[in-house]
Amino acid sequence: YLDEARTIVELFASNLEQSPRGLTVLALAASELLAAEKPEGQSAAPRAADIEQVAGSDAKDKPGDKLILLAEQQEEKPKKDELVRARAYLSTDRLPAGGTCQIIVLLDVKEGWHIQANPPSPDYLKPTKLSFKSKAGVTLGEPKYPKGHGFKMEGEETEAMVYENEVALLGTLAVPKASGGLTDEMEITVNYQACNEKGCLPPKTIKLTGKLAVAKAGEAVKPINAKLFAPKAALNR
């Protein structure tokens, strides 16, 4: 595959220099070809073609064909003790001035660990919380947290309500009409406490940052990431 890829890149090198965006379809086609020829049993990790950054993307795909990423943790190499990873997606390609859109933050919790549900049970536990800041005045409504499931720690008589594996946190963003035409800078914060069957670590905070254009007032926005925001897909995780 490496030799094939090198041959293709060398063949189209001049075209890439003159018009890099014009060969988006070629790159996607090459990715699909290699994926189709992948031997059985090989790792099925997500390909780069399956996730795009919102800013600067001009691929003309049907809504929902790809996951278009708003923000994720930016460490080049995840820390060995990083127990929770986060990434955020919006339901629209731009923020709708004077309207609302949906946001979903997906958390990946390391196997063997869990984080506390919201609302917490017992109530002295530190719940997982989602918050949002915006330079353009965009506000986050009351987040929707999934239901936790029971987990009993060593030495405890009562079960705690927890989240494990992949967790979806949902919210609605309200965009001021006056922010139309601006580019918003957003900060998404997730507070959590990671525990295993033996005990808990100190609470931690994840911060995600992203920039996104606000459509002009009255201008239509395009729905994206449909498979994440389908009624069943978002909460049944």
XYZ file of C-alpha atoms in Angstrom:
237
model
C 0.000 0.000 0.000
C 2.865 2.360 0.748
C 4.353 1.919 -2.742
C 0.926 2.385 -4.360
C 0.258 5.527 -2.358
C 3.670 6.989 -3.205
C 3.127 6.334 -6.927
C -0.267 8.074 -6.881
C 1.038 11.112 -4.986
C 4.036 11.509 -7.308
C 1.785 11.214 -10.370
C -0.510 14.018 -9.200
C 2.110 16.145 -7.410
C 1.866 19.092 -9.801
C -1.940 19.090 -9.606
C -1.798 19.059 -5.839
C 0.456 22.113 -5.798
C -1.769 24.072 -8.201
C -5.190 23.092 -6.827
C -5.086 21.059 -3.604
C -8.803 21.343 -2.824
C -9.748 20.163 -6.297
C -8.456 16.655 -5.579
C -10.565 15.983 -2.495
C -12.554 13.304 -4.302
C -9.343 11.581 -5.460
C -8.094 11.374 -1.886
C -11.385 9.968 -0.642
C -11.487 7.419 -3.449
C -7.967 6.230 -2.642
C -8.943 5.847 0.998
C -12.037 3.808 0.125
C -9.999 1.566 -2.195
C -7.411 0.752 0.463
C -10.123 0.187 3.058
C -11.929 -2.267 0.771
C -8.700 -4.261 0.271
C -7.835 -4.403 3.983
C -7.190 -8.007 5.091
C -9.628 -9.541 7.554
C -8.540 -9.184 11.164
C -6.645 -5.936 10.585
C -7.394 -3.067 12.945
C -10.613 -1.212 12.104
C -9.603 2.142 13.589
C -11.464 5.153 12.119
C -9.837 6.571 8.977
C -8.971 10.248 8.650
C -11.488 10.459 5.789
C -14.301 9.638 8.223
C -13.757 12.796 10.303
C -13.204 16.310 8.955
C -12.546 19.611 10.665
C -15.408 22.084 10.229
C -13.137 25.000 9.357
C -11.969 24.968 5.738
C -13.867 21.867 4.669
C -15.419 22.134 1.216
C -16.126 18.474 0.457
C -19.606 18.165 -1.054
C -20.875 15.087 0.745
C -24.420 14.332 1.770
C -25.264 15.409 5.330
C -24.470 12.569 7.721
C -21.966 10.791 5.433
C -19.054 11.989 7.535
C -18.526 13.122 11.076
C -17.401 16.748 11.025
C -15.434 17.549 14.139
C -15.799 20.816 16.052
C -13.169 20.291 18.751
C -11.067 17.610 20.409
C -8.221 17.345 22.883
C -5.076 18.575 21.198
C -2.285 16.595 22.875
C 0.027 15.096 20.243
C 0.404 11.968 22.370
C -2.294 11.111 24.926
C -0.869 10.751 28.424
C -0.562 7.194 29.690
C -2.784 8.047 32.649
C -5.401 9.822 30.494
C -8.546 7.945 31.458
C -11.111 10.063 29.603
C -10.876 11.541 26.103
C -13.390 14.020 24.647
C -14.472 15.363 21.263
C -17.330 17.668 20.253
C -19.650 17.881 17.242
C -22.376 20.306 16.104
C -25.573 19.571 14.195
C -24.963 22.408 11.681
C -22.018 23.517 9.554
C -22.263 27.083 10.921
C -23.884 28.693 13.924
C -27.388 29.983 13.011
C -27.702 33.671 13.956
C -30.929 34.170 15.907
C -31.525 30.411 16.073
C -30.417 27.246 17.822
C -28.369 24.161 17.013
C -27.393 21.009 18.841
C -24.019 20.079 20.310
C -22.867 16.631 21.396
C -19.730 15.875 23.389
C -18.559 12.271 23.250
C -16.429 10.942 26.077
C -14.344 7.784 25.783
C -13.728 6.262 29.214
C -10.815 3.851 29.544
C -11.734 0.216 30.089
C -11.850 -0.720 33.758
C -12.752 2.825 34.792
C -15.955 4.832 35.111
C -17.073 8.402 35.771
C -19.958 9.561 37.930
C -23.426 10.007 36.472
C -25.379 13.263 36.508
C -27.341 13.535 38.737
C -24.972 11.687 41.084
C -26.057 8.821 43.290
C -25.123 8.808 46.132
C -25.355 12.598 46.069
C -21.929 13.179 47.649
C -20.197 11.964 44.467
C -18.793 14.438 41.912
C -21.082 14.363 38.849
C -19.942 14.675 35.255
C -20.728 18.229 34.088
C -20.746 19.969 30.703
C -20.307 23.748 30.404
C -19.737 26.185 27.552
C -18.217 29.630 26.941
C -18.477 31.774 23.812
C -16.967 35.085 22.707
C -19.975 35.733 20.452
C -22.517 35.347 23.247
C -23.681 31.844 22.314
C -25.219 30.095 25.327
C -25.704 26.453 26.251
C -29.095 25.351 27.531
C -29.487 22.732 30.248
C -27.408 19.726 29.104
C -29.018 16.309 28.729
C -27.076 13.608 30.519
C -27.590 9.890 29.875
C -28.850 7.560 32.578
C -26.101 5.879 34.531
C -26.000 2.258 35.596
C -25.308 0.726 38.985
C -21.752 -0.077 40.078
C -20.685 -1.310 43.519
C -17.177 -0.484 44.698
C -15.179 -2.623 47.106
C -16.281 -2.093 50.691
C -19.416 -0.118 49.743
C -22.927 -1.275 50.592
C -24.761 0.880 48.052
C -24.337 1.092 44.304
C -23.110 4.253 42.613
C -24.631 5.426 39.324
C -21.852 5.649 36.735
C -20.949 5.997 33.045
C -18.563 3.638 31.258
C -17.118 3.258 27.736
C -18.561 5.931 25.380
C -20.733 8.626 26.932
C -22.826 11.183 25.013
C -23.541 14.602 26.538
C -26.127 16.641 24.619
C -27.023 20.305 24.633
C -28.733 23.092 22.694
C -26.831 26.240 21.711
C -28.725 29.531 21.379
C -27.037 31.965 18.992
C -27.658 35.745 19.277
C -28.948 37.386 16.107
C -26.418 40.200 16.579
C -23.525 37.751 16.181
C -24.359 37.088 12.508
C -21.301 37.172 10.254
C -18.791 36.789 13.081
C -16.448 33.906 13.839
C -17.076 32.540 17.297
C -14.403 31.163 19.608
C -15.834 28.499 21.882
C -14.572 26.706 24.971
C -16.236 23.460 26.018
C -15.501 22.171 29.511
C -16.154 18.728 30.958
C -15.681 18.133 34.673
C -15.485 14.515 35.824
C -14.094 12.160 38.434
C -12.668 8.820 37.335
C -12.973 5.761 39.565
C -12.414 2.024 39.377
C -13.594 -0.799 41.619
C -11.027 0.082 44.291
C -11.314 3.855 44.557
C -11.463 7.283 42.920
C -8.918 9.755 41.604
C -9.156 13.522 42.212
C -11.662 15.347 39.957
C -10.297 16.545 36.607
C -11.277 19.008 33.866
C -11.146 18.637 30.086
C -11.199 21.802 27.962
C -11.951 21.749 24.238
C -11.598 24.841 22.057
C -12.969 25.515 18.600
C -13.715 28.302 16.125
C -16.753 28.412 13.861
C -18.405 30.998 11.616
C -21.803 32.401 12.496
C -24.146 32.596 9.508
C -25.596 35.989 8.688
C -29.057 36.646 10.083
C -31.652 34.892 7.916
C -29.024 32.819 6.087
C -29.620 29.071 6.015
C -27.202 26.634 7.641
C -26.585 23.056 6.532
C -27.336 20.076 8.797
C -24.333 17.823 9.435
C -23.464 14.814 11.595
C -27.000 13.474 11.216
C -26.125 10.013 12.506
C -24.986 11.496 15.821
C -28.116 13.548 16.339
C -30.738 10.968 15.353
C -33.091 10.567 18.351
C -31.980 7.015 19.151
C -28.296 7.402 18.280
C -27.600 10.294 20.623
C -28.892 8.857 23.890
C -28.729 5.085 23.453
C -24.983 4.837 23.915
